[in-house]
Structures are given as C-alpha cells and as structure tokens.
PDB file of C-alpha atoms and ligand atoms in Angstrom:
ATOM      1  CA  GLY Q1479      79.193 152.630 150.322  1.00 59.00           C
ATOM      2  CA  ASN Q1480      78.069 152.519 146.774  1.00 80.00           C
ATOM      3  CA  PRO Q1481      76.939 155.759 145.138  1.00 90.00           C
ATOM      4  CA  TRP Q1482      74.401 153.692 143.151  1.00 98.00           C
ATOM      5  CA  GLY Q1483      73.356 150.132 142.427  1.00 98.00           C
ATOM      6  CA  TYR Q1484      70.424 148.022 141.404  1.00 98.00           C
ATOM      7  CA  GLY Q1485      68.899 147.327 144.801  1.00 96.00           C
ATOM      8  CA  LYS Q1486      65.764 148.754 146.481  1.00 94.00           C
ATOM      9  CA  GLN Q1487      67.609 151.542 148.228  1.00 96.00           C
ATOM     10  CA  ASP Q1488      70.087 152.514 145.486  1.00 97.00           C
ATOM     11  CA  GLY Q1489      68.479 151.288 142.261  1.00 98.00           C
ATOM     12  CA  PRO Q1490      67.081 152.924 139.085  1.00 98.00           C
ATOM     13  CA  SER Q1491      64.035 154.335 140.819  1.00 98.00           C
ATOM     14  CA  VAL Q1492      66.162 156.614 143.087  1.00 98.00           C
ATOM     15  CA  TRP Q1493      69.086 157.400 140.677  1.00 98.00           C
ATOM     16  CA  HIS Q1494      67.377 160.789 139.843  1.00 98.00           C
ATOM     17  CA  LYS Q1495      68.149 162.034 143.379  1.00 98.00           C
ATOM     18  CA  ASN Q1496      71.904 162.130 142.736  1.00 97.00           C
ATOM     19  CA  TYR Q1497      71.686 162.206 138.906  1.00 98.00           C
ATOM     20  CA  PRO Q1498      68.854 164.547 137.916  1.00 98.00           C
ATOM     21  CA  VAL Q1499      69.496 163.910 134.186  1.00 98.00           C
ATOM     22  CA  ALA Q1500      67.817 160.527 134.910  1.00 98.00           C
ATOM     23  CA  GLU Q1501      64.571 162.436 134.098  1.00 98.00           C
ATOM     24  CA  GLY Q1502      65.965 164.019 130.957  1.00 98.00           C
ATOM     25  CA  ASP Q1503      64.662 164.042 127.373  1.00 98.00           C
ATOM     26  CA  ARG Q1504      66.982 161.408 125.885  1.00 98.00           C
ATOM     27  CA  GLN Q1505      67.328 158.686 128.475  1.00 99.00           C
ATOM     28  CA  SER Q1506      68.088 154.982 127.791  1.00 99.00           C
ATOM     29  CA  PRO Q1507      67.131 152.226 127.509  1.00 99.00           C
ATOM     30  CA  ILE Q1508      63.773 152.406 125.671  1.00 99.00           C
ATOM     31  CA  ASP Q1509      61.096 149.982 124.510  1.00 98.00           C
ATOM     32  CA  ILE Q1510      61.529 149.591 120.737  1.00 98.00           C
ATOM     33  CA  VAL Q1511      58.249 149.236 118.860  1.00 98.00           C
ATOM     34  CA  PRO Q1512      59.303 147.871 115.433  1.00 98.00           C
ATOM     35  CA  HIS Q1513      56.257 149.050 113.506  1.00 97.00           C
ATOM     36  CA  GLN Q1514      56.662 152.583 114.865  1.00 97.00           C
ATOM     37  CA  ALA Q1515      60.323 152.744 113.824  1.00 98.00           C
ATOM     38  CA  SER Q1516      60.782 154.671 110.582  1.00 97.00           C
ATOM     39  CA  HIS Q1517      62.667 152.776 107.907  1.00 97.00           C
ATOM     40  CA  ASP Q1518      65.420 155.121 106.674  1.00 96.00           C
ATOM     41  CA  PRO Q1519      66.951 154.032 103.367  1.00 94.00           C
ATOM     42  CA  SER Q1520      69.795 156.545 103.889  1.00 95.00           C
ATOM     43  CA  LEU Q1521      71.005 154.423 106.851  1.00 97.00           C
ATOM     44  CA  GLY Q1522      73.897 152.388 105.502  1.00 97.00           C
ATOM     45  CA  PRO Q1523      75.333 149.215 107.033  1.00 98.00           C
ATOM     46  CA  ILE Q1524      77.243 149.193 110.277  1.00 98.00           C
ATOM     47  CA  VAL Q1525      80.963 148.525 109.559  1.00 98.00           C
ATOM     48  CA  LEU Q1526      83.138 146.995 112.331  1.00 97.00           C
ATOM     49  CA  ASN Q1527      86.872 146.984 111.979  1.00 96.00           C
ATOM     50  CA  TYR Q1528      87.871 144.904 114.997  1.00 96.00           C
ATOM     51  CA  ASP Q1529      90.532 142.743 113.415  1.00 88.00           C
ATOM     52  CA  LYS Q1530      93.389 144.684 115.015  1.00 88.00           C
ATOM     53  CA  CYS Q1531      91.440 145.059 118.243  1.00 87.00           C
ATOM     54  CA  THR Q1532      93.398 144.656 121.441  1.00 93.00           C
ATOM     55  CA  SER Q1533      91.572 143.495 124.492  1.00 97.00           C
ATOM     56  CA  ILE Q1534      93.583 144.115 127.623  1.00 98.00           C
ATOM     57  CA  LYS Q1535      91.699 142.926 130.701  1.00 98.00           C
ATOM     58  CA  ILE Q1536      88.430 141.647 132.124  1.00 98.00           C
ATOM     59  CA  ALA Q1537      87.127 143.202 135.362  1.00 98.00           C
ATOM     60  CA  ASN Q1538      84.227 143.177 137.813  1.00 98.00           C
ATOM     61  CA  ASN Q1539      83.477 146.859 138.437  1.00 98.00           C
ATOM     62  CA  GLY Q1540      80.707 146.210 140.974  1.00 98.00           C
ATOM     63  CA  HIS Q1541      77.979 146.766 138.382  1.00 98.00           C
ATOM     64  CA  SER Q1542      78.865 144.332 135.566  1.00 98.00           C
ATOM     65  CA  VAL Q1543      81.737 142.388 133.995  1.00 99.00           C
ATOM     66  CA  VAL Q1544      83.702 144.592 131.574  1.00 98.00           C
ATOM     67  CA  VAL Q1545      86.334 143.799 128.950  1.00 98.00           C
ATOM     68  CA  GLU Q1546      88.595 146.829 128.337  1.00 98.00           C
ATOM     69  CA  PHE Q1547      90.399 147.557 125.099  1.00 98.00           C
ATOM     70  CA  GLU Q1548      93.503 149.514 124.117  1.00 97.00           C
ATOM     71  CA  ASP Q1549      91.998 152.742 122.599  1.00 97.00           C
ATOM     72  CA  SER Q1550      95.110 154.885 121.990  1.00 96.00           C
ATOM     73  CA  ASP Q1551      94.627 154.635 118.220  1.00 95.00           C
ATOM     74  CA  ASP Q1552      92.020 153.687 115.590  1.00 95.00           C
ATOM     75  CA  ARG Q1553      92.907 150.016 115.527  1.00 94.00           C
ATOM     76  CA  SER Q1554      89.307 148.909 116.392  1.00 96.00           C
ATOM     77  CA  VAL Q1555      86.443 151.110 115.244  1.00 97.00           C
ATOM     78  CA  ILE Q1556      82.784 151.114 114.362  1.00 98.00           C
ATOM     79  CA  GLN Q1557      81.590 153.290 111.494  1.00 98.00           C
ATOM     80  CA  GLY Q1558      78.757 153.700 108.991  1.00 98.00           C
ATOM     81  CA  GLY Q1559      75.100 153.451 109.820  1.00 98.00           C
ATOM     82  CA  PRO Q1560      74.042 156.686 111.621  1.00 98.00           C
ATOM     83  CA  LEU Q1561      77.625 157.574 112.544  1.00 98.00           C
ATOM     84  CA  GLY Q1562      79.330 160.589 110.929  1.00 96.00           C
ATOM     85  CA  ASN Q1563      82.836 159.301 111.633  1.00 96.00           C
ATOM     86  CA  PRO Q1564      84.601 156.252 113.076  1.00 98.00           C
ATOM     87  CA  TYR Q1565      84.180 155.661 116.832  1.00 98.00           C
ATOM     88  CA  ARG Q1566      86.888 153.791 118.836  1.00 98.00           C
ATOM     89  CA  LEU Q1567      86.087 150.619 120.805  1.00 98.00           C
ATOM     90  CA  LYS Q1568      86.685 151.197 124.512  1.00 98.00           C
ATOM     91  CA  GLN Q1569      84.980 148.365 126.387  1.00 98.00           C
ATOM     92  CA  PHE Q1570      82.139 145.889 126.336  1.00 98.00           C
ATOM     93  CA  HIS Q1571      79.981 144.644 129.205  1.00 99.00           C
ATOM     94  CA  PHE Q1572      76.717 142.816 129.791  1.00 99.00           C
ATOM     95  CA  HIS Q1573      73.369 143.262 131.616  1.00 98.00           C
ATOM     96  CA  TRP Q1574      71.430 140.181 132.670  1.00 98.00           C
ATOM     97  CA  GLY Q1575      68.515 138.944 134.839  1.00 98.00           C
ATOM     98  CA  GLY Q1576      68.022 136.507 137.667  1.00 96.00           C
ATOM     99  CA  LYS Q1577      65.960 134.269 135.413  1.00 85.00           C
ATOM    100  CA  ASP Q1578      65.879 133.964 131.599  1.00 70.00           C
ATOM    101  CA  CYS Q1579      62.598 135.832 131.146  1.00 82.00           C
ATOM    102  CA  HIS Q1580      64.202 139.196 131.685  1.00 96.00           C
ATOM    103  CA  GLY Q1581      67.652 140.874 131.893  1.00 98.00           C
ATOM    104  CA  SER Q1582      67.993 143.028 128.788  1.00 98.00           C
ATOM    105  CA  GLU Q1583      67.805 146.820 129.046  1.00 98.00           C
ATOM    106  CA  HIS Q1584      66.130 147.621 125.726  1.00 98.00           C
ATOM    107  CA  THR Q1585      62.888 145.727 125.130  1.00 98.00           C
ATOM    108  CA  VAL Q1586      61.215 145.012 121.775  1.00 98.00           C
ATOM    109  CA  ALA Q1587      57.430 145.542 121.693  1.00 98.00           C
ATOM    110  CA  GLY Q1588      57.498 145.091 125.481  1.00 98.00           C
ATOM    111  CA  ASN Q1589      59.465 141.903 125.356  1.00 98.00           C
ATOM    112  CA  SER Q1590      62.702 141.439 127.276  1.00 98.00           C
ATOM    113  CA  TYR Q1591      65.626 139.239 126.327  1.00 98.00           C
ATOM    114  CA  ALA Q1592      67.678 137.267 128.873  1.00 97.00           C
ATOM    115  CA  SER Q1593      70.701 139.568 128.560  1.00 98.00           C
ATOM    116  CA  GLU Q1594      72.134 142.446 126.504  1.00 98.00           C
ATOM    117  CA  LEU Q1595      75.737 143.023 125.406  1.00 99.00           C
ATOM    118  CA  HIS Q1596      76.971 146.607 125.045  1.00 99.00           C
ATOM    119  CA  LEU Q1597      80.029 147.521 122.973  1.00 98.00           C
ATOM    120  CA  VAL Q1598      81.013 151.051 123.955  1.00 98.00           C
ATOM    121  CA  HIS Q1599      82.795 153.298 121.406  1.00 98.00           C
ATOM    122  CA  TRP Q1600      83.854 156.943 121.552  1.00 98.00           C
ATOM    123  CA  ASN Q1601      84.304 159.753 119.021  1.00 98.00           C
ATOM    124  CA  ALA Q1602      88.086 160.219 119.038  1.00 98.00           C
ATOM    125  CA  VAL Q1603      87.880 162.358 115.857  1.00 98.00           C
ATOM    126  CA  LYS Q1604      86.080 165.216 117.668  1.00 98.00           C
ATOM    127  CA  TYR Q1605      87.167 164.676 121.265  1.00 98.00           C
ATOM    128  CA  LYS Q1606      90.596 164.200 122.841  1.00 98.00           C
ATOM    129  CA  THR Q1607      89.605 161.796 125.651  1.00 98.00           C
ATOM    130  CA  PHE Q1608      86.892 159.267 126.371  1.00 98.00           C
ATOM    131  CA  GLU Q1609      85.815 161.302 129.422  1.00 98.00           C
ATOM    132  CA  GLU Q1610      85.308 164.373 127.261  1.00 98.00           C
ATOM    133  CA  ALA Q1611      83.420 162.383 124.593  1.00 98.00           C
ATOM    134  CA  ALA Q1612      81.214 160.793 127.295  1.00 98.00           C
ATOM    135  CA  THR Q1613      79.718 164.228 128.104  1.00 98.00           C
ATOM    136  CA  ALA Q1614      79.132 165.276 124.456  1.00 98.00           C
ATOM    137  CA  PRO Q1615      75.844 164.704 122.578  1.00 98.00           C
ATOM    138  CA  ASP Q1616      77.676 162.900 119.775  1.00 98.00           C
ATOM    139  CA  GLY Q1617      80.476 161.508 121.922  1.00 98.00           C
ATOM    140  CA  LEU Q1618      79.580 157.809 122.263  1.00 99.00           C
ATOM    141  CA  ALA Q1619      78.182 154.993 120.118  1.00 99.00           C
ATOM    142  CA  VAL Q1620      77.035 151.838 121.852  1.00 99.00           C
ATOM    143  CA  LEU Q1621      76.268 148.709 119.854  1.00 99.00           C
ATOM    144  CA  GLY Q1622      73.677 146.602 121.648  1.00 99.00           C
ATOM    145  CA  ILE Q1623      73.251 142.879 121.058  1.00 99.00           C
ATOM    146  CA  PHE Q1624      70.452 140.811 122.635  1.00 98.00           C
ATOM    147  CA  LEU Q1625      71.213 137.408 124.150  1.00 98.00           C
ATOM    148  CA  GLU Q1626      68.513 134.682 124.074  1.00 97.00           C
ATOM    149  CA  THR Q1627      68.824 131.279 125.760  1.00 97.00           C
ATOM    150  CA  GLY Q1628      68.946 128.109 123.628  1.00 97.00           C
ATOM    151  CA  ASP Q1629      71.932 126.192 122.297  1.00 98.00           C
ATOM    152  CA  ASN Q1630      75.498 126.752 123.586  1.00 98.00           C
ATOM    153  CA  HIS Q1631      77.316 129.689 122.053  1.00 98.00           C
ATOM    154  CA  ARG Q1632      80.531 128.369 120.537  1.00 97.00           C
ATOM    155  CA  TRP Q1633      82.671 131.390 121.538  1.00 98.00           C
ATOM    156  CA  LEU Q1634      81.052 132.784 124.724  1.00 98.00           C
ATOM    157  CA  HIS Q1635      82.879 130.169 126.782  1.00 98.00           C
ATOM    158  CA  THR Q1636      86.025 132.269 126.232  1.00 98.00           C
ATOM    159  CA  ILE Q1637      84.430 134.765 128.605  1.00 98.00           C
ATOM    160  CA  THR Q1638      82.382 132.502 130.877  1.00 98.00           C
ATOM    161  CA  ASP Q1639      85.427 130.242 131.499  1.00 98.00           C
ATOM    162  CA  VAL Q1640      87.270 133.150 133.208  1.00 98.00           C
ATOM    163  CA  LEU Q1641      84.369 134.730 135.172  1.00 98.00           C
ATOM    164  CA  TYR Q1642      85.442 132.835 138.312  1.00 98.00           C
ATOM    165  CA  THR Q1643      88.643 134.990 138.310  1.00 98.00           C
ATOM    166  CA  VAL Q1644      86.585 138.239 138.580  1.00 98.00           C
ATOM    167  CA  LYS Q1645      83.931 137.059 141.060  1.00 98.00           C
ATOM    168  CA  PHE Q1646      84.340 140.024 143.355  1.00 98.00           C
ATOM    169  CA  LYS Q1647      83.987 143.764 142.833  1.00 98.00           C
ATOM    170  CA  GLY Q1648      87.396 145.298 142.061  1.00 98.00           C
ATOM    171  CA  SER Q1649      88.907 142.050 140.646  1.00 98.00           C
ATOM    172  CA  VAL Q1650      90.783 142.326 137.308  1.00 98.00           C
ATOM    173  CA  THR Q1651      92.409 139.654 135.118  1.00 98.00           C
ATOM    174  CA  ASP Q1652      94.520 139.862 131.948  1.00 98.00           C
ATOM    175  CA  PHE Q1653      92.305 139.113 128.963  1.00 98.00           C
ATOM    176  CA  LYS Q1654      94.304 139.565 125.739  1.00 97.00           C
ATOM    177  CA  GLY Q1655      93.544 138.653 122.151  1.00 95.00           C
ATOM    178  CA  PHE Q1656      89.748 138.494 122.362  1.00 97.00           C
ATOM    179  CA  ASN Q1657      87.951 139.795 119.287  1.00 97.00           C
ATOM    180  CA  PRO Q1658      84.252 140.578 120.124  1.00 97.00           C
ATOM    181  CA  LYS Q1659      83.299 140.094 116.475  1.00 97.00           C
ATOM    182  CA  CYS Q1660      82.698 136.424 117.454  1.00 97.00           C
ATOM    183  CA  LEU Q1661      79.777 137.561 119.662  1.00 98.00           C
ATOM    184  CA  LEU Q1662      77.800 139.201 116.885  1.00 98.00           C
ATOM    185  CA  PRO Q1663      74.891 137.711 114.948  1.00 98.00           C
ATOM    186  CA  SER Q1664      75.302 137.161 111.187  1.00 96.00           C
ATOM    187  CA  SER Q1665      72.882 139.963 110.273  1.00 97.00           C
ATOM    188  CA  LEU Q1666      73.640 143.434 111.579  1.00 97.00           C
ATOM    189  CA  HIS Q1667      70.243 144.960 110.722  1.00 98.00           C
ATOM    190  CA  TYR Q1668      69.553 147.503 113.495  1.00 98.00           C
ATOM    191  CA  TRP Q1669      67.446 150.163 115.107  1.00 98.00           C
ATOM    192  CA  THR Q1670      69.092 153.453 116.036  1.00 98.00           C
ATOM    193  CA  TYR Q1671      68.090 156.369 118.249  1.00 98.00           C
ATOM    194  CA  LEU Q1672      69.711 159.111 120.381  1.00 99.00           C
ATOM    195  CA  GLY Q1673      69.931 158.248 124.069  1.00 99.00           C
ATOM    196  CA  SER Q1674      72.099 158.066 127.155  1.00 99.00           C
ATOM    197  CA  LEU Q1675      74.298 155.920 129.307  1.00 99.00           C
ATOM    198  CA  THR Q1676      72.011 153.416 131.113  1.00 99.00           C
ATOM    199  CA  THR Q1677      74.020 153.693 134.360  1.00 98.00           C
ATOM    200  CA  PRO Q1678      74.951 156.762 136.365  1.00 98.00           C
ATOM    201  CA  PRO Q1679      76.123 159.364 135.379  1.00 98.00           C
ATOM    202  CA  LEU Q1680      73.419 158.733 132.728  1.00 98.00           C
ATOM    203  CA  TYR Q1681      75.043 161.297 130.341  1.00 98.00           C
ATOM    204  CA  GLU Q1682      72.988 161.941 127.227  1.00 99.00           C
ATOM    205  CA  SER Q1683      75.879 161.270 124.880  1.00 99.00           C
ATOM    206  CA  VAL Q1684      75.034 157.923 123.227  1.00 99.00           C
ATOM    207  CA  THR Q1685      74.011 157.111 119.635  1.00 99.00           C
ATOM    208  CA  TRP Q1686      72.414 153.669 120.261  1.00 99.00           C
ATOM    209  CA  ILE Q1687      72.652 151.030 117.589  1.00 99.00           C
ATOM    210  CA  ILE Q1688      70.579 148.019 118.559  1.00 99.00           C
ATOM    211  CA  VAL Q1689      71.023 144.898 116.435  1.00 98.00           C
ATOM    212  CA  LYS Q1690      67.703 143.238 115.625  1.00 98.00           C
ATOM    213  CA  ASP Q1691      68.792 139.580 115.738  1.00 98.00           C
ATOM    214  CA  PRO Q1692      69.807 138.095 119.108  1.00 98.00           C
ATOM    215  CA  ILE Q1693      72.687 135.712 119.629  1.00 98.00           C
ATOM    216  CA  ILE Q1694      71.863 132.416 121.235  1.00 98.00           C
ATOM    217  CA  VAL Q1695      73.629 131.316 124.446  1.00 98.00           C
ATOM    218  CA  SER Q1696      72.932 128.385 126.756  1.00 97.00           C
ATOM    219  CA  GLU Q1697      71.270 128.740 130.143  1.00 97.00           C
ATOM    220  CA  LYS Q1698      74.470 127.181 131.592  1.00 97.00           C
ATOM    221  CA  GLN Q1699      76.635 129.898 129.978  1.00 98.00           C
ATOM    222  CA  LEU Q1700      74.298 132.630 131.239  1.00 97.00           C
ATOM    223  CA  GLY Q1701      74.195 131.087 134.692  1.00 97.00           C
ATOM    224  CA  LYS Q1702      77.914 131.647 135.024  1.00 98.00           C
ATOM    225  CA  PHE Q1703      77.345 135.433 134.920  1.00 98.00           C
ATOM    226  CA  ARG Q1704      75.179 134.954 137.983  1.00 98.00           C
ATOM    227  CA  THR Q1705      78.123 133.523 139.935  1.00 98.00           C
ATOM    228  CA  LEU Q1706      79.609 137.023 140.036  1.00 98.00           C
ATOM    229  CA  VAL Q1707      78.827 139.224 143.019  1.00 98.00           C
ATOM    230  CA  PHE Q1708      78.224 143.022 143.354  1.00 98.00           C
ATOM    231  CA  THR Q1709      80.338 143.109 146.522  1.00 97.00           C
ATOM    232  CA  GLY Q1710      84.026 143.129 147.298  1.00 97.00           C
ATOM    233  CA  GLU Q1711      85.893 140.051 148.654  1.00 96.00           C
ATOM    234  CA  GLU Q1712      86.328 141.773 152.025  1.00 96.00           C
ATOM    235  CA  GLU Q1713      82.567 142.516 152.463  1.00 94.00           C
ATOM    236  CA  ASP Q1714      80.636 140.006 154.501  1.00 92.00           C
ATOM    237  CA  GLN Q1715      77.427 140.523 152.444  1.00 92.00           C
ATOM    238  CA  ARG Q1716      77.714 138.493 149.214  1.00 93.00           C
ATOM    239  CA  THR Q1717      75.089 139.899 146.810  1.00 95.00           C
ATOM    240  CA  ARG Q1718      74.765 137.835 143.646  1.00 97.00           C
ATOM    241  CA  MET Q1719      75.295 139.946 140.500  1.00 98.00           C
ATOM    242  CA  GLU Q1720      71.995 139.748 138.579  1.00 98.00           C
ATOM    243  CA  ASN Q1721      69.195 142.036 137.387  1.00 98.00           C
ATOM    244  CA  ASN Q1722      71.793 144.723 136.648  1.00 98.00           C
ATOM    245  CA  PHE Q1723      69.534 146.392 134.074  1.00 98.00           C
ATOM    246  CA  ARG Q1724      67.680 149.717 133.967  1.00 98.00           C
ATOM    247  CA  PRO Q1725      64.059 149.509 132.807  1.00 98.00           C
ATOM    248  CA  PRO Q1726      62.857 151.330 129.662  1.00 98.00           C
ATOM    249  CA  GLN Q1727      62.591 155.123 129.901  1.00 99.00           C
ATOM    250  CA  PRO Q1728      60.087 157.585 128.309  1.00 98.00           C
ATOM    251  CA  LEU Q1729      60.665 158.131 124.527  1.00 98.00           C
ATOM    252  CA  LYS Q1730      59.717 161.835 124.930  1.00 98.00           C
ATOM    253  CA  GLY Q1731      59.006 162.251 121.207  1.00 98.00           C
ATOM    254  CA  ARG Q1732      62.230 160.691 119.963  1.00 98.00           C
ATOM    255  CA  LYS Q1733      62.218 158.864 116.613  1.00 98.00           C
ATOM    256  CA  VAL Q1734      63.620 155.370 116.283  1.00 98.00           C
ATOM    257  CA  ARG Q1735      65.005 154.669 112.839  1.00 98.00           C
ATOM    258  CA  SER Q1736      65.390 151.224 111.294  1.00 98.00           C
ATOM    259  CA  SER Q1737      67.992 150.036 108.809  1.00 97.00           C
ATOM    260  CA  ASN Q1738      66.621 147.705 106.221  1.00 79.00           C
TER     261      ASN Q1738
HETATM  262  C1  IW7 S2425      83.381 159.567 132.220  1.00 81.53           C
HETATM  263  C2  IW7 S2425      82.203 158.784 132.738  1.00 81.53           C
HETATM  264  C3  IW7 S2425      81.857 157.687 131.771  1.00 81.53           C
HETATM  265  C4  IW7 S2425      80.956 156.674 132.385  1.00 81.53           C
HETATM  266  C5  IW7 S2425      80.472 155.689 131.379  1.00 81.53           C
HETATM  267  N1  IW7 S2425      81.474 154.655 131.116  1.00 81.53           N
HETATM  268  S1  IW7 S2425      81.082 153.590 129.998  1.00 81.53           S
HETATM  269  O1  IW7 S2425      82.224 152.708 129.873  1.00 81.53           O
HETATM  270  O2  IW7 S2425      80.646 154.267 128.825  1.00 81.53           O
HETATM  271  C6  IW7 S2425      79.750 152.635 130.541  1.00 81.53           C
HETATM  272  C7  IW7 S2425      78.583 152.582 129.724  1.00 81.53           C
HETATM  273  C8  IW7 S2425      77.484 151.807 130.121  1.00 81.53           C
HETATM  274  S2  IW7 S2425      76.089 151.674 129.097  1.00 81.53           S
HETATM  275  N2  IW7 S2425      75.134 150.566 129.696  1.00 81.53           N
HETATM  276  O3  IW7 S2425      76.623 151.234 127.819  1.00 81.53           O
HETATM  277  O4  IW7 S2425      75.447 152.960 129.062  1.00 81.53           O
HETATM  278  C9  IW7 S2425      77.492 151.196 131.362  1.00 81.53           C
HETATM  279  C10 IW7 S2425      78.632 151.225 132.173  1.00 81.53           C
HETATM  280  C11 IW7 S2425      79.751 151.970 131.767  1.00 81.53           C
HETATM  281  C12 IW7 S2425      80.934 152.009 132.697  1.00 81.53           C
HETATM  282  O5  IW7 S2425      81.313 153.099 133.165  1.00 81.53           O
HETATM  283  O6  IW7 S2425      81.496 150.906 132.925  1.00 81.53           O
HETATM  284 ZN1   ZN S2426      75.408 148.697 129.237  1.00 81.53          ZN
END
C-alpha cells in the first residue's frame, strides 16, 4: 500500500507518525498574512533562465502530475531574490481541490486559491545531487504560483490536453519542449520564507518563493486535473485525484519577507 496519501487514514493529519519532522519548526505550507510580511528592499527580482530548459516527461506519481526536466547542467535556473546562487529546475507539479473554492497549499490572509503550481529547483552549486540537496537547509528553492478560475489559460492546454495519457499512478509520457515560463503571471512580485517540502518526507530544505499574482485558468481546464486518479490501472478502487494539498502549518516565529 501507499506509505502516505491525502485520505482519512493516510493524510496530512497522520503523516507525523512516519515523518516526525511534520511537527518541525519550518514546515510548509503556511498562511501568508500580507500586512505582517516585512518589505525587504534588499530583495531583488527573481530571474528565470528557462529558455534552454528541457522538459523530458510528464508522469502521474500517485500524488500529483509532474513534469520532469533534464537537470544535468545549468541550462534552466532560477536566481536572484533571496537566493545566494542559481538553483537548477528539476520538476514542476500541481496541487488542486475538488471544487474551485480550495486546492492551493499556501493561503493568503486565510484565503485559498483553486490550485497551486510548484516549480522545484535544487542548489547544484553546493550539492552534487538533488537527493543530497533535498536534505540540506539551503538545498531547494520552490517557486509557487496560484491558479484562480476565470478565463481559459492560453497555454495550459498544452498540459491538460495530455493528462488523459497519465490517468493512472505510475503512467509516464514523453513531454518535450515545454517551457514553464508560459505559466507565469506578468508580475513576479513575491513573498519568501524558509520552509519544507509539503509532502513526505517533509524535509526542511526549501526556500519558498510565492508569487503574489495568480494566473487565471478556466474551470474546464482545472476539471481535467480531476480526471486523474491516485490509483494504479490494475487497482480496482479508482480514487479521483483531487484535494492533494497539505493545509497551512504553524509559522513558529518565522518571518515572511515581501519583495516590492
Ligand atoms: C529525495 C527526496 C526528495 C523528495 C521531494 N521531491 S520533490 O520533487 O522535491 C517534490 C516536492 C514537492 S513540494 N510540494 O514542492 O514540496 C512535492 C512532491 C515532490 C516529489 O517528490 O514529487
Ligand atoms: Zn508541491
């Protein structure tokens, strides 16, 4: 069976049993309270160099849909902002709800968005492998983008059109030539804080960079994510993949900083 999931028996409220760091001092996600974030003029802009990025495949890993990138060199990196050096793009994935009123992991003044996109990067300057970086306090940088329902997103169809090929856990499809820059809002103003992975093993290794402006996607596009299932093709139980988000965790005295 699954080591963890999002259900009653294996969901976020019991993860601490197998992953005690779940009750640690820098867990994610959090509720972001804009007026309590301290504006830090020393925080420069986020710089994304994704133009040579190489997406390889799209997969259903039983928890989300993930697009993996070639990360053997610095062809696609994020830098600037709170980051001391460039971090290499490894993968991106989404979290979403069963209805549009919730689904994001981070919340803003207690408000949820319908979904949240995470672009996961690792510190290949200081660490030799992603796995090593994933356990280091400055090992990962995740760029978070909120998704709100409204008009159709002109580029998201590139992903939603192929979701039927990764319906079941363990399915993988070639997915080359996709540049995730097309999924970003025009303004990259952000909040940043030190946190963790939001799924087991919940390592406290993430510098979170949460973009303030959401992108707008249609209910129809978002609905296609809900056609995925958590379960494998061979399993008789077909559990719709939705509500794959962890709720906000205690801030424990952490400071959230805001770019301008
Ligand atoms: C070596 C263990 C690393 C496990 C984390 N892998 S990850 O790609 O950073 C990741 C991050 C996240 S999150 N939500 O960005 O913290 C969720 C899932 C995964 C995943 O494993 O697919
Ligand atoms: Zn995530």
